[in-house]
Amino acid sequence: MKNFIILILLFVNLFATEKQKITIGAGPYIQIQPYQDVDNILLPSPVIFFDNGLFYIRWSRGGIYFLGEKNEDYGWGFSLTAQPRTNEYKASDSSTLSGMSNKKSSIEAGLAFSATVDKSYIEIMLLTDILDRYDSWIVKTEVGYDFELGNFKFYPSLIAIYQSSEFLNYYYGVTNSEATLSRPEYHANKALQLGAQTYIKYPITDNFATLINIRVDKLPSEATSSPIVTENYVYSGLLSLIYTFEY
């Protein structure tokens, strides 16, 4: 973690023409698993936010702009981006999954377009699985708005994710060789997943603050119809302590 932050600071210094704000921190991340009797995902997560108009980091996703414009009250940009995907299970995780192939987390990368006007923003991403897990594309659209209430800052957004049949079959499908009497063969079609999230920031000092992320995703019927899925919603969240400074 320390070496990663030092590398970021060196990269920022290489391209910086004026001082930039950087936010760094860490905290526990939890994600509810939709599979029957599978433990939730709980892991430590670095938290980094930075955008200098050349490249950016937004929590655990990074990117490099190759076209765009950044002004005081509006901006837009096209970028190459990458992010982790934290879907996974092992056949040994529960009796329901016994005999299934293990499913692994991945790294997604692709093209992103983002635009901001005052406190509103939209982002559209076309992403592919670069580790050949589901070996296909998804399209994510997010629309949000920032506002303040007392000392609290809120960053709510709505999310729509087009998921290909390859994606859904990798994480929720059951092949012929995996089928049993209690777990019939299942193949999913493409579908749209909807979700909502918000960041909540509360200052402790001029530089330190707490940052909470709360997110809920409604799984599409193509996922919930799978015999290995028992939940209709996936809940996830982050609680972190962050530090903001200029560099």
PDB file of C-alpha atoms in Angstrom:
ATOM      1  CA  MET A   1       0.000   0.000   0.000  1.00  0.00           C
ATOM      2  CA  LYS A   2       2.810   2.416   0.941  1.00  0.00           C
ATOM      3  CA  ASN A   3       4.743   1.751  -2.278  1.00  0.00           C
ATOM      4  CA  PHE A   4       1.532   2.123  -4.306  1.00  0.00           C
ATOM      5  CA  ILE A   5       0.877   5.595  -2.832  1.00  0.00           C
ATOM      6  CA  ILE A   6       4.494   6.658  -3.438  1.00  0.00           C
ATOM      7  CA  LEU A   7       4.187   5.556  -7.076  1.00  0.00           C
ATOM      8  CA  ILE A   8       1.015   7.618  -7.470  1.00  0.00           C
ATOM      9  CA  LEU A   9       2.671  10.720  -5.997  1.00  0.00           C
ATOM     10  CA  LEU A  10       5.659  10.363  -8.320  1.00  0.00           C
ATOM     11  CA  PHE A  11       3.352  10.040 -11.327  1.00  0.00           C
ATOM     12  CA  VAL A  12       1.320  13.057 -10.239  1.00  0.00           C
ATOM     13  CA  ASN A  13       4.479  15.116  -9.772  1.00  0.00           C
ATOM     14  CA  LEU A  14       5.712  14.151 -13.246  1.00  0.00           C
ATOM     15  CA  PHE A  15       2.663  15.649 -14.977  1.00  0.00           C
ATOM     16  CA  ALA A  16       1.524  18.323 -12.526  1.00  0.00           C
ATOM     17  CA  THR A  17       1.532  21.934 -13.679  1.00  0.00           C
ATOM     18  CA  GLU A  18      -0.192  23.208 -10.522  1.00  0.00           C
ATOM     19  CA  LYS A  19      -1.128  21.824  -7.128  1.00  0.00           C
ATOM     20  CA  GLN A  20      -3.697  19.040  -7.167  1.00  0.00           C
ATOM     21  CA  LYS A  21      -5.932  17.641  -4.442  1.00  0.00           C
ATOM     22  CA  ILE A  22      -5.379  13.992  -3.585  1.00  0.00           C
ATOM     23  CA  THR A  23      -7.493  11.885  -1.248  1.00  0.00           C
ATOM     24  CA  ILE A  24      -6.090   8.658   0.178  1.00  0.00           C
ATOM     25  CA  GLY A  25      -7.432   6.253   2.759  1.00  0.00           C
ATOM     26  CA  ALA A  26      -8.483   2.703   3.498  1.00  0.00           C
ATOM     27  CA  GLY A  27     -11.239   0.705   5.093  1.00  0.00           C
ATOM     28  CA  PRO A  28     -13.191  -2.566   5.096  1.00  0.00           C
ATOM     29  CA  TYR A  29     -15.315  -3.413   2.048  1.00  0.00           C
ATOM     30  CA  ILE A  30     -18.210  -5.875   2.291  1.00  0.00           C
ATOM     31  CA  GLN A  31     -20.317  -7.399  -0.477  1.00  0.00           C
ATOM     32  CA  ILE A  32     -23.290  -9.710   0.029  1.00  0.00           C
ATOM     33  CA  GLN A  33     -23.132 -12.873  -2.069  1.00  0.00           C
ATOM     34  CA  PRO A  34     -26.349 -13.920  -3.877  1.00  0.00           C
ATOM     35  CA  TYR A  35     -25.430 -17.624  -3.857  1.00  0.00           C
ATOM     36  CA  GLN A  36     -26.992 -20.000  -1.341  1.00  0.00           C
ATOM     37  CA  ASP A  37     -24.941 -20.485   1.861  1.00  0.00           C
ATOM     38  CA  VAL A  38     -21.906 -18.618   0.468  1.00  0.00           C
ATOM     39  CA  ASP A  39     -20.096 -16.280   2.866  1.00  0.00           C
ATOM     40  CA  ASN A  40     -20.068 -12.572   2.146  1.00  0.00           C
ATOM     41  CA  ILE A  41     -16.967 -10.951   0.651  1.00  0.00           C
ATOM     42  CA  LEU A  42     -15.040  -8.943   3.255  1.00  0.00           C
ATOM     43  CA  LEU A  43     -11.675  -7.436   2.423  1.00  0.00           C
ATOM     44  CA  PRO A  44      -9.517  -4.366   3.126  1.00  0.00           C
ATOM     45  CA  SER A  45      -9.764  -1.744   0.402  1.00  0.00           C
ATOM     46  CA  PRO A  46      -7.524   1.223  -0.463  1.00  0.00           C
ATOM     47  CA  VAL A  47      -9.430   4.433  -1.198  1.00  0.00           C
ATOM     48  CA  ILE A  48      -7.920   6.977  -3.600  1.00  0.00           C
ATOM     49  CA  PHE A  49      -9.538   9.917  -5.393  1.00  0.00           C
ATOM     50  CA  PHE A  50      -7.625  12.084  -7.820  1.00  0.00           C
ATOM     51  CA  ASP A  51      -8.295  13.799 -11.142  1.00  0.00           C
ATOM     52  CA  ASN A  52      -5.909  16.264 -12.806  1.00  0.00           C
ATOM     53  CA  GLY A  53      -7.431  16.205 -16.282  1.00  0.00           C
ATOM     54  CA  LEU A  54      -4.723  13.800 -17.505  1.00  0.00           C
ATOM     55  CA  PHE A  55      -5.461  10.727 -15.437  1.00  0.00           C
ATOM     56  CA  TYR A  56      -7.717   9.837 -12.537  1.00  0.00           C
ATOM     57  CA  ILE A  57      -8.308   7.385  -9.727  1.00  0.00           C
ATOM     58  CA  ARG A  58     -11.809   6.970  -8.279  1.00  0.00           C
ATOM     59  CA  TRP A  59     -11.712   4.622  -5.305  1.00  0.00           C
ATOM     60  CA  SER A  60     -10.401   1.432  -6.934  1.00  0.00           C
ATOM     61  CA  ARG A  61     -10.846   2.397 -10.601  1.00  0.00           C
ATOM     62  CA  GLY A  62      -8.248   4.256 -12.638  1.00  0.00           C
ATOM     63  CA  GLY A  63      -8.064   5.777 -16.077  1.00  0.00           C
ATOM     64  CA  ILE A  64      -6.134   7.943 -18.513  1.00  0.00           C
ATOM     65  CA  TYR A  65      -7.856  10.669 -20.540  1.00  0.00           C
ATOM     66  CA  PHE A  66      -7.105  10.874 -24.243  1.00  0.00           C
ATOM     67  CA  LEU A  67      -9.723  13.461 -25.252  1.00  0.00           C
ATOM     68  CA  GLY A  68     -11.729  16.040 -23.354  1.00  0.00           C
ATOM     69  CA  GLU A  69     -12.007  19.429 -21.706  1.00  0.00           C
ATOM     70  CA  LYS A  70     -12.006  20.485 -18.048  1.00  0.00           C
ATOM     71  CA  ASN A  71     -13.388  23.834 -16.889  1.00  0.00           C
ATOM     72  CA  GLU A  72     -14.478  25.296 -13.580  1.00  0.00           C
ATOM     73  CA  ASP A  73     -18.201  24.559 -13.971  1.00  0.00           C
ATOM     74  CA  TYR A  74     -18.243  21.775 -16.568  1.00  0.00           C
ATOM     75  CA  GLY A  75     -16.059  19.129 -18.127  1.00  0.00           C
ATOM     76  CA  TRP A  76     -16.108  16.065 -20.305  1.00  0.00           C
ATOM     77  CA  GLY A  77     -13.663  13.402 -21.313  1.00  0.00           C
ATOM     78  CA  PHE A  78     -12.994  10.077 -22.992  1.00  0.00           C
ATOM     79  CA  SER A  79     -10.610   7.776 -21.190  1.00  0.00           C
ATOM     80  CA  LEU A  80      -9.151   4.298 -21.046  1.00  0.00           C
ATOM     81  CA  THR A  81     -10.140   2.777 -17.723  1.00  0.00           C
ATOM     82  CA  ALA A  82      -9.789  -0.367 -15.605  1.00  0.00           C
ATOM     83  CA  GLN A  83     -11.461  -1.673 -12.456  1.00  0.00           C
ATOM     84  CA  PRO A  84     -11.694  -4.876 -10.376  1.00  0.00           C
ATOM     85  CA  ARG A  85     -14.757  -7.141 -10.415  1.00  0.00           C
ATOM     86  CA  THR A  86     -15.382  -8.853  -7.083  1.00  0.00           C
ATOM     87  CA  ASN A  87     -17.792 -11.635  -8.111  1.00  0.00           C
ATOM     88  CA  GLU A  88     -16.558 -15.089  -7.181  1.00  0.00           C
ATOM     89  CA  TYR A  89     -17.287 -18.404  -5.508  1.00  0.00           C
ATOM     90  CA  LYS A  90     -15.688 -21.810  -4.982  1.00  0.00           C
ATOM     91  CA  ALA A  91     -17.491 -25.121  -5.346  1.00  0.00           C
ATOM     92  CA  SER A  92     -16.408 -25.907  -1.781  1.00  0.00           C
ATOM     93  CA  ASP A  93     -18.159 -22.806  -0.403  1.00  0.00           C
ATOM     94  CA  SER A  94     -21.495 -24.599   0.039  1.00  0.00           C
ATOM     95  CA  SER A  95     -23.237 -27.909  -0.658  1.00  0.00           C
ATOM     96  CA  THR A  96     -25.399 -26.123  -3.232  1.00  0.00           C
ATOM     97  CA  LEU A  97     -22.305 -25.435  -5.334  1.00  0.00           C
ATOM     98  CA  SER A  98     -20.664 -28.834  -4.926  1.00  0.00           C
ATOM     99  CA  GLY A  99     -19.604 -30.071  -8.335  1.00  0.00           C
ATOM    100  CA  MET A 100     -19.645 -26.594  -9.916  1.00  0.00           C
ATOM    101  CA  SER A 101     -16.622 -24.974 -11.529  1.00  0.00           C
ATOM    102  CA  ASN A 102     -15.007 -22.250  -9.433  1.00  0.00           C
ATOM    103  CA  LYS A 103     -15.822 -18.709 -10.521  1.00  0.00           C
ATOM    104  CA  LYS A 104     -13.152 -16.034 -10.089  1.00  0.00           C
ATOM    105  CA  SER A 105     -12.991 -12.275  -9.694  1.00  0.00           C
ATOM    106  CA  SER A 106     -11.521 -10.378 -12.615  1.00  0.00           C
ATOM    107  CA  ILE A 107     -10.217  -7.091 -13.961  1.00  0.00           C
ATOM    108  CA  GLU A 108     -12.383  -5.174 -16.418  1.00  0.00           C
ATOM    109  CA  ALA A 109     -10.968  -2.570 -18.783  1.00  0.00           C
ATOM    110  CA  GLY A 110     -12.258  -0.509 -21.649  1.00  0.00           C
ATOM    111  CA  LEU A 111     -13.510   2.869 -22.787  1.00  0.00           C
ATOM    112  CA  ALA A 112     -15.249   5.454 -20.589  1.00  0.00           C
ATOM    113  CA  PHE A 113     -17.036   8.727 -21.308  1.00  0.00           C
ATOM    114  CA  SER A 114     -17.788  11.139 -18.466  1.00  0.00           C
ATOM    115  CA  ALA A 115     -19.342  14.601 -18.315  1.00  0.00           C
ATOM    116  CA  THR A 116     -20.019  17.001 -15.439  1.00  0.00           C
ATOM    117  CA  VAL A 117     -22.137  20.152 -15.276  1.00  0.00           C
ATOM    118  CA  ASP A 118     -22.018  21.976 -11.954  1.00  0.00           C
ATOM    119  CA  LYS A 119     -22.826  19.202  -9.459  1.00  0.00           C
ATOM    120  CA  SER A 120     -24.387  16.715 -11.900  1.00  0.00           C
ATOM    121  CA  TYR A 121     -22.497  14.018 -13.771  1.00  0.00           C
ATOM    122  CA  ILE A 122     -22.945  11.097 -16.135  1.00  0.00           C
ATOM    123  CA  GLU A 123     -20.550   8.310 -16.988  1.00  0.00           C
ATOM    124  CA  ILE A 124     -20.817   5.543 -19.576  1.00  0.00           C
ATOM    125  CA  MET A 125     -18.325   2.678 -19.675  1.00  0.00           C
ATOM    126  CA  LEU A 126     -17.815  -0.138 -22.162  1.00  0.00           C
ATOM    127  CA  LEU A 127     -15.823  -2.808 -20.334  1.00  0.00           C
ATOM    128  CA  THR A 128     -14.410  -6.218 -21.156  1.00  0.00           C
ATOM    129  CA  ASP A 129     -12.970  -8.952 -18.967  1.00  0.00           C
ATOM    130  CA  ILE A 130      -9.209  -8.863 -19.589  1.00  0.00           C
ATOM    131  CA  LEU A 131      -8.473 -12.008 -17.518  1.00  0.00           C
ATOM    132  CA  ASP A 132     -10.698 -14.208 -19.706  1.00  0.00           C
ATOM    133  CA  ARG A 133     -13.163 -15.119 -16.969  1.00  0.00           C
ATOM    134  CA  TYR A 134     -16.464 -14.373 -18.723  1.00  0.00           C
ATOM    135  CA  ASP A 135     -14.687 -13.163 -21.882  1.00  0.00           C
ATOM    136  CA  SER A 136     -17.318 -10.663 -23.042  1.00  0.00           C
ATOM    137  CA  TRP A 137     -18.537  -7.070 -22.676  1.00  0.00           C
ATOM    138  CA  ILE A 138     -20.729  -5.142 -20.249  1.00  0.00           C
ATOM    139  CA  VAL A 139     -21.965  -1.541 -20.496  1.00  0.00           C
ATOM    140  CA  LYS A 140     -22.362   0.555 -17.344  1.00  0.00           C
ATOM    141  CA  THR A 141     -24.179   3.908 -17.169  1.00  0.00           C
ATOM    142  CA  GLU A 142     -24.201   6.018 -14.004  1.00  0.00           C
ATOM    143  CA  VAL A 143     -25.966   9.339 -13.385  1.00  0.00           C
ATOM    144  CA  GLY A 144     -25.445  11.280 -10.166  1.00  0.00           C
ATOM    145  CA  TYR A 145     -25.651  14.543  -8.292  1.00  0.00           C
ATOM    146  CA  ASP A 146     -23.612  15.994  -5.404  1.00  0.00           C
ATOM    147  CA  PHE A 147     -25.146  17.996  -2.559  1.00  0.00           C
ATOM    148  CA  GLU A 148     -24.495  19.042   1.038  1.00  0.00           C
ATOM    149  CA  LEU A 149     -26.654  18.814   4.164  1.00  0.00           C
ATOM    150  CA  GLY A 150     -25.040  20.530   7.107  1.00  0.00           C
ATOM    151  CA  ASN A 151     -21.519  19.140   7.412  1.00  0.00           C
ATOM    152  CA  PHE A 152     -22.418  16.048   5.428  1.00  0.00           C
ATOM    153  CA  LYS A 153     -21.682  15.697   1.723  1.00  0.00           C
ATOM    154  CA  PHE A 154     -23.737  13.236  -0.328  1.00  0.00           C
ATOM    155  CA  TYR A 155     -22.936  11.786  -3.753  1.00  0.00           C
ATOM    156  CA  PRO A 156     -25.996   9.699  -4.782  1.00  0.00           C
ATOM    157  CA  SER A 157     -26.262   8.041  -8.192  1.00  0.00           C
ATOM    158  CA  LEU A 158     -28.387   5.625 -10.220  1.00  0.00           C
ATOM    159  CA  ILE A 159     -26.717   2.786 -12.140  1.00  0.00           C
ATOM    160  CA  ALA A 160     -27.769   0.646 -15.104  1.00  0.00           C
ATOM    161  CA  ILE A 161     -25.540  -2.212 -16.287  1.00  0.00           C
ATOM    162  CA  TYR A 162     -26.127  -4.159 -19.492  1.00  0.00           C
ATOM    163  CA  GLN A 163     -24.806  -7.669 -18.902  1.00  0.00           C
ATOM    164  CA  SER A 164     -24.128 -10.062 -21.761  1.00  0.00           C
ATOM    165  CA  SER A 165     -25.287 -13.682 -21.731  1.00  0.00           C
ATOM    166  CA  GLU A 166     -21.627 -14.735 -21.423  1.00  0.00           C
ATOM    167  CA  PHE A 167     -21.278 -12.675 -18.240  1.00  0.00           C
ATOM    168  CA  LEU A 168     -24.503 -14.009 -16.702  1.00  0.00           C
ATOM    169  CA  ASN A 169     -23.769 -17.612 -17.624  1.00  0.00           C
ATOM    170  CA  TYR A 170     -20.275 -17.449 -16.157  1.00  0.00           C
ATOM    171  CA  TYR A 171     -21.450 -16.218 -12.741  1.00  0.00           C
ATOM    172  CA  TYR A 172     -24.973 -17.695 -12.581  1.00  0.00           C
ATOM    173  CA  GLY A 173     -25.277 -20.443 -15.196  1.00  0.00           C
ATOM    174  CA  VAL A 174     -25.281 -24.211 -14.695  1.00  0.00           C
ATOM    175  CA  THR A 175     -23.792 -26.329 -17.485  1.00  0.00           C
ATOM    176  CA  ASN A 176     -24.965 -29.796 -18.462  1.00  0.00           C
ATOM    177  CA  SER A 177     -21.981 -31.399 -16.721  1.00  0.00           C
ATOM    178  CA  GLU A 178     -22.742 -29.449 -13.519  1.00  0.00           C
ATOM    179  CA  ALA A 179     -26.461 -30.288 -13.432  1.00  0.00           C
ATOM    180  CA  THR A 180     -27.949 -32.551 -10.731  1.00  0.00           C
ATOM    181  CA  LEU A 181     -31.498 -33.529  -9.731  1.00  0.00           C
ATOM    182  CA  SER A 182     -31.654 -30.561  -7.339  1.00  0.00           C
ATOM    183  CA  ARG A 183     -29.649 -28.232  -9.608  1.00  0.00           C
ATOM    184  CA  PRO A 184     -30.995 -28.329 -13.163  1.00  0.00           C
ATOM    185  CA  GLU A 185     -29.067 -27.063 -16.162  1.00  0.00           C
ATOM    186  CA  TYR A 186     -29.531 -23.326 -16.608  1.00  0.00           C
ATOM    187  CA  HIS A 187     -28.518 -20.868 -19.333  1.00  0.00           C
ATOM    188  CA  ALA A 188     -29.157 -17.119 -19.078  1.00  0.00           C
ATOM    189  CA  ASN A 189     -29.780 -14.533 -21.755  1.00  0.00           C
ATOM    190  CA  LYS A 190     -28.499 -10.948 -21.746  1.00  0.00           C
ATOM    191  CA  ALA A 191     -30.150  -8.633 -19.200  1.00  0.00           C
ATOM    192  CA  LEU A 192     -30.102  -5.211 -17.536  1.00  0.00           C
ATOM    193  CA  GLN A 193     -29.126  -4.816 -13.887  1.00  0.00           C
ATOM    194  CA  LEU A 194     -30.247  -1.694 -11.999  1.00  0.00           C
ATOM    195  CA  GLY A 195     -28.722  -0.216  -8.882  1.00  0.00           C
ATOM    196  CA  ALA A 196     -28.296   2.830  -6.682  1.00  0.00           C
ATOM    197  CA  GLN A 197     -25.502   4.035  -4.457  1.00  0.00           C
ATOM    198  CA  THR A 198     -24.278   7.009  -2.485  1.00  0.00           C
ATOM    199  CA  TYR A 199     -21.068   8.201  -0.934  1.00  0.00           C
ATOM    200  CA  ILE A 200     -21.446  10.026   2.391  1.00  0.00           C
ATOM    201  CA  LYS A 201     -18.563  12.191   3.578  1.00  0.00           C
ATOM    202  CA  TYR A 202     -18.246  13.792   7.006  1.00  0.00           C
ATOM    203  CA  PRO A 203     -15.240  15.965   7.985  1.00  0.00           C
ATOM    204  CA  ILE A 204     -13.309  15.262  11.171  1.00  0.00           C
ATOM    205  CA  THR A 205     -10.615  17.919  10.680  1.00  0.00           C
ATOM    206  CA  ASP A 206      -9.562  20.126   7.759  1.00  0.00           C
ATOM    207  CA  ASN A 207      -7.804  17.134   6.193  1.00  0.00           C
ATOM    208  CA  PHE A 208      -9.349  14.003   7.718  1.00  0.00           C
ATOM    209  CA  ALA A 209     -12.858  12.734   7.049  1.00  0.00           C
ATOM    210  CA  THR A 210     -14.937   9.591   7.185  1.00  0.00           C
ATOM    211  CA  LEU A 211     -16.253   8.238   3.880  1.00  0.00           C
ATOM    212  CA  ILE A 212     -19.071   5.716   3.606  1.00  0.00           C
ATOM    213  CA  ASN A 213     -20.242   4.010   0.442  1.00  0.00           C
ATOM    214  CA  ILE A 214     -23.618   2.236   0.366  1.00  0.00           C
ATOM    215  CA  ARG A 215     -24.813   0.412  -2.742  1.00  0.00           C
ATOM    216  CA  VAL A 216     -27.657  -1.903  -3.707  1.00  0.00           C
ATOM    217  CA  ASP A 217     -28.052  -3.747  -7.018  1.00  0.00           C
ATOM    218  CA  LYS A 218     -31.259  -5.454  -8.162  1.00  0.00           C
ATOM    219  CA  LEU A 219     -30.241  -8.643  -9.912  1.00  0.00           C
ATOM    220  CA  PRO A 220     -32.019  -9.222 -13.235  1.00  0.00           C
ATOM    221  CA  SER A 221     -34.451 -12.137 -13.526  1.00  0.00           C
ATOM    222  CA  GLU A 222     -31.895 -13.910 -15.744  1.00  0.00           C
ATOM    223  CA  ALA A 223     -29.686 -14.158 -12.637  1.00  0.00           C
ATOM    224  CA  THR A 224     -32.322 -14.776  -9.963  1.00  0.00           C
ATOM    225  CA  SER A 225     -33.849 -17.627 -12.007  1.00  0.00           C
ATOM    226  CA  SER A 226     -30.619 -19.581 -11.608  1.00  0.00           C
ATOM    227  CA  PRO A 227     -30.891 -22.585  -9.233  1.00  0.00           C
ATOM    228  CA  ILE A 228     -27.729 -21.486  -7.401  1.00  0.00           C
ATOM    229  CA  VAL A 229     -29.026 -17.968  -6.627  1.00  0.00           C
ATOM    230  CA  THR A 230     -31.187 -17.258  -3.574  1.00  0.00           C
ATOM    231  CA  GLU A 231     -31.037 -13.457  -3.313  1.00  0.00           C
ATOM    232  CA  ASN A 232     -32.700 -10.807  -5.479  1.00  0.00           C
ATOM    233  CA  TYR A 233     -30.430  -7.997  -4.324  1.00  0.00           C
ATOM    234  CA  VAL A 234     -26.695  -7.566  -3.826  1.00  0.00           C
ATOM    235  CA  TYR A 235     -25.753  -5.116  -1.072  1.00  0.00           C
ATOM    236  CA  SER A 236     -22.260  -3.717  -0.721  1.00  0.00           C
ATOM    237  CA  GLY A 237     -20.527  -0.966   1.195  1.00  0.00           C
ATOM    238  CA  LEU A 238     -17.336   0.629   2.430  1.00  0.00           C
ATOM    239  CA  LEU A 239     -16.405   2.414   5.651  1.00  0.00           C
ATOM    240  CA  SER A 240     -13.119   4.303   5.446  1.00  0.00           C
ATOM    241  CA  LEU A 241     -10.998   7.030   6.947  1.00  0.00           C
ATOM    242  CA  ILE A 242      -9.608   9.384   4.305  1.00  0.00           C
ATOM    243  CA  TYR A 243      -6.992  12.154   4.210  1.00  0.00           C
ATOM    244  CA  THR A 244      -7.067  14.958   1.633  1.00  0.00           C
ATOM    245  CA  PHE A 245      -4.075  17.153   0.807  1.00  0.00           C
ATOM    246  CA  GLU A 246      -2.553  19.178  -2.005  1.00  0.00           C
ATOM    247  CA  TYR A 247       0.533  18.010  -3.868  1.00  0.00           C
TER     248      TYR A 247
END
